[in-house]
Short mmCIF file of C-alpha atoms in Angstrom, two decimals:
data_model
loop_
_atom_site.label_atom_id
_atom_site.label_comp_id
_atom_site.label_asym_id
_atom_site.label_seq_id
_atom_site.Cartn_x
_atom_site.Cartn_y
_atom_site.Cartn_z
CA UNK A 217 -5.58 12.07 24.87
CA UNK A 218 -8.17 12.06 27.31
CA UNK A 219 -9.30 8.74 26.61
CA UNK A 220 -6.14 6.94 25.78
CA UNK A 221 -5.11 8.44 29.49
CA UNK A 222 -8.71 6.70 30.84
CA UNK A 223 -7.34 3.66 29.32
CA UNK A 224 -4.25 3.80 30.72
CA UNK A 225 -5.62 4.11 34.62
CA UNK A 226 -7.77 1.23 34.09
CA UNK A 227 -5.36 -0.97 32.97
CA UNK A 228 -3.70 -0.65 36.56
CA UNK A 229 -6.58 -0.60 38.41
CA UNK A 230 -7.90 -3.73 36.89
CA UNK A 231 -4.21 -5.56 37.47
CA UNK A 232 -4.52 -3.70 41.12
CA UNK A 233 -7.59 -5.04 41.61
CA UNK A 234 -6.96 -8.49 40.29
CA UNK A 235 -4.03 -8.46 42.87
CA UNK A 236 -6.16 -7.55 45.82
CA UNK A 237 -8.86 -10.12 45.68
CA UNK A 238 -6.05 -12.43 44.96
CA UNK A 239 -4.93 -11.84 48.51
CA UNK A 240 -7.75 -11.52 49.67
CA UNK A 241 -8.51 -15.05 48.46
CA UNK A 242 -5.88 -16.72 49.43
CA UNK A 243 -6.96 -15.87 53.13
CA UNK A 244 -10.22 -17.02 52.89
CA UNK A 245 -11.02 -20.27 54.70
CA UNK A 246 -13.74 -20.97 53.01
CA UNK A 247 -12.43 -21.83 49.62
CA UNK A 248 -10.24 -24.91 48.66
CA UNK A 249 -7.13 -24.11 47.52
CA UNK A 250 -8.63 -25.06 44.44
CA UNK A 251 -11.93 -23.30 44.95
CA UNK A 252 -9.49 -19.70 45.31
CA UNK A 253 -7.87 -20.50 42.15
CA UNK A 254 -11.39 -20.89 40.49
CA UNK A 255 -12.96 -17.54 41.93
CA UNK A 256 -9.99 -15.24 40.87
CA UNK A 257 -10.01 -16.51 37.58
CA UNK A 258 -13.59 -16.16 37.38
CA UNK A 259 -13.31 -12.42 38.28
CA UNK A 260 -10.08 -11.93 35.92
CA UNK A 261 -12.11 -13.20 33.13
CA UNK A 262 -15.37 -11.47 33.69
CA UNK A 263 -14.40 -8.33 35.22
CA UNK A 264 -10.75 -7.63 33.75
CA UNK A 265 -10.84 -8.97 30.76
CA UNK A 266 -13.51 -6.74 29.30
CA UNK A 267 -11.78 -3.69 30.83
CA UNK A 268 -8.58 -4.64 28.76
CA UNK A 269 -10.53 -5.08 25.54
CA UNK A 270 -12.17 -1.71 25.76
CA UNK A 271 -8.69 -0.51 25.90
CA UNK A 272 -7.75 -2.21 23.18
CA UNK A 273 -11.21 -0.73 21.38
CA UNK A 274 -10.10 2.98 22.58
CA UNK A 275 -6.24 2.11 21.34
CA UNK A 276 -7.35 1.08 17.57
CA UNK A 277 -9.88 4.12 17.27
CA UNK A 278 -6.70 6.11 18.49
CA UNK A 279 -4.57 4.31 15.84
CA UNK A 280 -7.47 5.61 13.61
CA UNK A 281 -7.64 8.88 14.39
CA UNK A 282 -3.35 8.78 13.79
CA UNK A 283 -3.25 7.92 10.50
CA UNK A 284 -5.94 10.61 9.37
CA UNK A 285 -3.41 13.19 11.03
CA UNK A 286 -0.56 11.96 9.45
CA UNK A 287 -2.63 11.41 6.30
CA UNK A 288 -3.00 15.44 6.61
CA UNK A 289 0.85 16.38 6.49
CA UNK A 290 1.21 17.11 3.03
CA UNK A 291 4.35 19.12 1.88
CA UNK A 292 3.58 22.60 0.18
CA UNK A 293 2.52 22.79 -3.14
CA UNK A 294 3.88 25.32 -5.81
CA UNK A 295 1.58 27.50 -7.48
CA UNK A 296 0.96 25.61 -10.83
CA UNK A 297 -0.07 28.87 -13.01
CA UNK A 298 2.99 30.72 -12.15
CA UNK A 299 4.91 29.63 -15.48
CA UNK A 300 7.89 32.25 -14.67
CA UNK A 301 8.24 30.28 -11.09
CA UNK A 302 7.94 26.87 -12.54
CA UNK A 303 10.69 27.83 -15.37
CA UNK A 304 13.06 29.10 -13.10
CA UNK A 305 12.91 25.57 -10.32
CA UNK A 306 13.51 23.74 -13.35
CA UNK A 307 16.63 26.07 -14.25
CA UNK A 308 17.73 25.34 -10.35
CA UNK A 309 17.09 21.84 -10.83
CA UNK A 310 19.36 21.40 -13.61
CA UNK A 311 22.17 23.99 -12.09
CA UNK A 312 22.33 22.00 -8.66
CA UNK A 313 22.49 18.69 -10.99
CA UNK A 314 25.63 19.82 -12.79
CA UNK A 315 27.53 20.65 -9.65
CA UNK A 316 29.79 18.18 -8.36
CA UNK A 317 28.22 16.09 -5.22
CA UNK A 318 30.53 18.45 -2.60
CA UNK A 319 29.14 21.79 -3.32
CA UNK A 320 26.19 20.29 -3.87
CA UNK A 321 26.04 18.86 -0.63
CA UNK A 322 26.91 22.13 0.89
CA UNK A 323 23.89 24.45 -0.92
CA UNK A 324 21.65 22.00 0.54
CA UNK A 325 23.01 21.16 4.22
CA UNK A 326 22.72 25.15 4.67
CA UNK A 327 21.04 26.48 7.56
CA UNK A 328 19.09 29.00 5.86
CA UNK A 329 18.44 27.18 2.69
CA UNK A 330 16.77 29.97 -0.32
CA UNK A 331 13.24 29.47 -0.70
CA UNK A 332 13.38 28.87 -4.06
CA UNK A 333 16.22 26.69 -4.13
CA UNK A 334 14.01 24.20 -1.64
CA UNK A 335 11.35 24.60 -3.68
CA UNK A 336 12.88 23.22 -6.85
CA UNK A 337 14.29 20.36 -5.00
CA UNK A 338 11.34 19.25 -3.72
CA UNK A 339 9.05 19.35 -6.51
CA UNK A 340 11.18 17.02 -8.17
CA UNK A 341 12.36 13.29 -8.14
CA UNK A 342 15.95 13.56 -6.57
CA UNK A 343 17.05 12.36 -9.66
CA UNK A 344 16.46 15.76 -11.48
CA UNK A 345 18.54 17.33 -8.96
CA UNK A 346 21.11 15.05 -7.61
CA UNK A 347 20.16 15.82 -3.94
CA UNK A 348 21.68 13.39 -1.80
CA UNK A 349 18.65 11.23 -0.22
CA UNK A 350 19.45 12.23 3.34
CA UNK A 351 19.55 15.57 2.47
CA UNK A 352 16.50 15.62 0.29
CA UNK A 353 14.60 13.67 3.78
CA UNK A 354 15.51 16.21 6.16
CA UNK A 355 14.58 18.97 3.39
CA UNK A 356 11.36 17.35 4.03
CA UNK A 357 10.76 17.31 7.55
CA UNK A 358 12.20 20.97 7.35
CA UNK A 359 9.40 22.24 4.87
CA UNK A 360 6.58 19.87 6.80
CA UNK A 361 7.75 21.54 10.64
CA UNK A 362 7.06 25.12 8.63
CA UNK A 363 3.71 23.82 7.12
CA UNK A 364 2.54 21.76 9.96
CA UNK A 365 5.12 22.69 12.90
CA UNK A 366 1.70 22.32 15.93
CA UNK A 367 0.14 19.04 13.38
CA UNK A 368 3.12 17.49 13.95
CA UNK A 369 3.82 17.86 17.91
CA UNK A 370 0.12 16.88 18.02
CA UNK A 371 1.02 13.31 16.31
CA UNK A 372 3.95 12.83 18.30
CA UNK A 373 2.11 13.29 21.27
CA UNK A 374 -0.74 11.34 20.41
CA UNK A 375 2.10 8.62 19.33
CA UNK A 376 3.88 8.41 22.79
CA UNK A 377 -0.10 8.37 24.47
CA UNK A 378 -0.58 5.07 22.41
CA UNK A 379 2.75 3.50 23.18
CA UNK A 380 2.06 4.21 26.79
CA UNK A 381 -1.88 3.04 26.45
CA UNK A 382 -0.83 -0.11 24.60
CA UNK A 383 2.08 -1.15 27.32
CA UNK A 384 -0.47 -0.67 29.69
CA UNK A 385 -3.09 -3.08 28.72
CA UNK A 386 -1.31 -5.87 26.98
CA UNK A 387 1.17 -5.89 30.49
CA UNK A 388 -1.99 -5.58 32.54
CA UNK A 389 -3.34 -8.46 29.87
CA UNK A 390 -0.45 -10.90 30.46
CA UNK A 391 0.10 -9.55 33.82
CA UNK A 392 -3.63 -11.14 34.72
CA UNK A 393 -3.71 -14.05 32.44
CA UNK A 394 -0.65 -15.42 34.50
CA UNK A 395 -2.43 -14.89 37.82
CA UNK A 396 -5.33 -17.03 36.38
CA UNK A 397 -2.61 -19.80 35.70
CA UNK A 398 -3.50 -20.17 32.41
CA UNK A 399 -1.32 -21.03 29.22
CA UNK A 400 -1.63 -17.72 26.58
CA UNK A 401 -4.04 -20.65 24.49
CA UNK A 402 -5.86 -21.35 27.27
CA UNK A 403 -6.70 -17.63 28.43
CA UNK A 404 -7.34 -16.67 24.65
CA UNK A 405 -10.00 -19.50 23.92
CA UNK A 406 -11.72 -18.62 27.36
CA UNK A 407 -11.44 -14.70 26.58
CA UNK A 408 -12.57 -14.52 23.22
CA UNK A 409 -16.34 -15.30 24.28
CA UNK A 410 -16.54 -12.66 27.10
CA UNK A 411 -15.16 -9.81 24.22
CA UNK A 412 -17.80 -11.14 22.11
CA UNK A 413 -20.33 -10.04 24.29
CA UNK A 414 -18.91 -6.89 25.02
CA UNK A 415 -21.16 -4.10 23.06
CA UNK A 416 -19.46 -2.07 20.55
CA UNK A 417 -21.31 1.24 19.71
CA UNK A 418 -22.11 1.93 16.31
CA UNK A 419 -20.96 5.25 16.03
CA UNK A 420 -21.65 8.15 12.62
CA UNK A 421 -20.11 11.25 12.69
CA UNK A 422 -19.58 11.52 16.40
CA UNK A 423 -23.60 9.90 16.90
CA UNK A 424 -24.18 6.94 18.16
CA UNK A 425 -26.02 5.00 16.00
CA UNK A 426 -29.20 3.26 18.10
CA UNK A 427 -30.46 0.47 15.79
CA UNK A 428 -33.03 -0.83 18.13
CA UNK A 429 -34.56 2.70 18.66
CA UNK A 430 -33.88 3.93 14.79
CA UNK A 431 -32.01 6.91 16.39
CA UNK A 432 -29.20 8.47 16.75
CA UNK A 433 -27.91 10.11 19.41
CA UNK A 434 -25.00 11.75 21.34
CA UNK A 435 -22.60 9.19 22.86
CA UNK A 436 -21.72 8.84 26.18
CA UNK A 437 -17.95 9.20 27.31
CA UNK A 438 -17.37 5.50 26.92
CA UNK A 439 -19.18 4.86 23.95
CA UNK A 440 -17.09 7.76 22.36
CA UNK A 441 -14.10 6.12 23.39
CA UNK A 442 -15.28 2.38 22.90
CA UNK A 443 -17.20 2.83 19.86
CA UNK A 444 -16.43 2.04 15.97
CA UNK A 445 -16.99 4.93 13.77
CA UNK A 446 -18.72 3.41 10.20
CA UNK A 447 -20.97 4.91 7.69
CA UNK A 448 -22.68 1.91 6.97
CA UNK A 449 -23.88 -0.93 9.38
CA UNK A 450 -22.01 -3.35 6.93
CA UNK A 451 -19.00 -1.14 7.26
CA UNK A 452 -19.35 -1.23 11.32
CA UNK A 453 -19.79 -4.96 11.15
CA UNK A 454 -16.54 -5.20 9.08
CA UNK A 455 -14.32 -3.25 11.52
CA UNK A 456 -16.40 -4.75 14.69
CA UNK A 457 -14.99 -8.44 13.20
CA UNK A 458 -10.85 -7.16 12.23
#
């Protein structure tokens, strides 16, 4: 959160920055009118641009570190040696199929849903039961909120953070790339060598990973939030390139 909110505040400052020597420019006699068009480009591309790709850098690692959360939100499993238990979901699966769809319905829209009965249900393709599919989704967000109620506030929050993040820098992106007066082509072919040059760290469980030095080592703020986590270097070089 702490980085995605770093990313956010440089976003601005880079279009409020942009902005300023913009104005400042365009009261400097010394320039052409030409020659003020050339210098604030120059500084958009060398001096913004790199601060938006970080951000973009921080933003996928975020998108990362999302989907291993949500890859962690797994909905409770019954205890496969307790043979009585398993008998009797399977004798409440095939109760709740042979009731019409209205009472069915009503069992599971209950408030205070029996354990067991929510069990059953979900341990089975709706099919076995007849559960309605709305009914059998919010069954499921029921039982993950009691298995993972903090997990999940944690990837909604971390989901708004990127949202806001990503507005951030691809407005800030556009926002500068039309002060330079540049078609989107033009601004992406004279971009894409600048992020080249930017240096990704190379980063292994948390270490940054110094090739030059054979070391590794703890990263800096930026290089946490900038840097590719890979356990290979032909892994690193993959994700470096998407």
């Amino acid at each position: 959160m702490e980085r995605l909110e770093k990313v956010y505040l440089d976003a601005l400052k880079s279009v409020d920055l942009a902005e300023s020597i913009g104005r400042q420019l365009a009261t400097d006699s010394r320039y052409t009118e030409q020659g003020r068009q050339d210098q604030h480009r120059n500084h958009i591309l060398h001096q913004a641009v790199p601060v938006f790709h970080q951000g973009r850098r921080a933003i996928s690692k975020a998108k990362q570190e999302l989907d291993e959360m949500r890859g962690r939100l797994q909905l409770p499993k019954p205890d496969q040696a307790d043979a009585a238990g398993a008998i009797a979901r399977m004798e409440i699966r095939t109760w709740l199929r042979s009731l019409p769809q209205d009472e069915r319905d009503k069992i599971t829209r209950a408030e205070k849903l029996d354990r067991q009965i929510h069990a059953a249900i979900l341990e089975a393709p709706a099919v076995m039961t007849g559960v309605a599919d709305s009914h059998l989704s919010l069954l499921k967000e029921r039982a993950l909120r009691d298995a993972h109620g903090s997990l999940i506030d944690e990837i909604q929050e971390l989901e708004d953070a990127i949202g806001v993040a990503t507005s951030a820098v691809e407005a800030g992106r556009d926002s500068a790339r039309i002060d330079t007066g540049m078609t989107i082509e033009q601004f992406e072919d004279a971009a894409k060598p600048i992020e080249a040059r930017e240096q990704v760290p190379w980063l292994r469980k948390g270490r940054v990973i110094d090739i030059e030095r054979g070391v590794a080592r703890e990263p800096t703020a930026d290089e946490l939030a900038n840097g590719i986590e890979a356990e290979t270097l032909d892994e690193f070089n993959r994700r470096k390139a998407a």
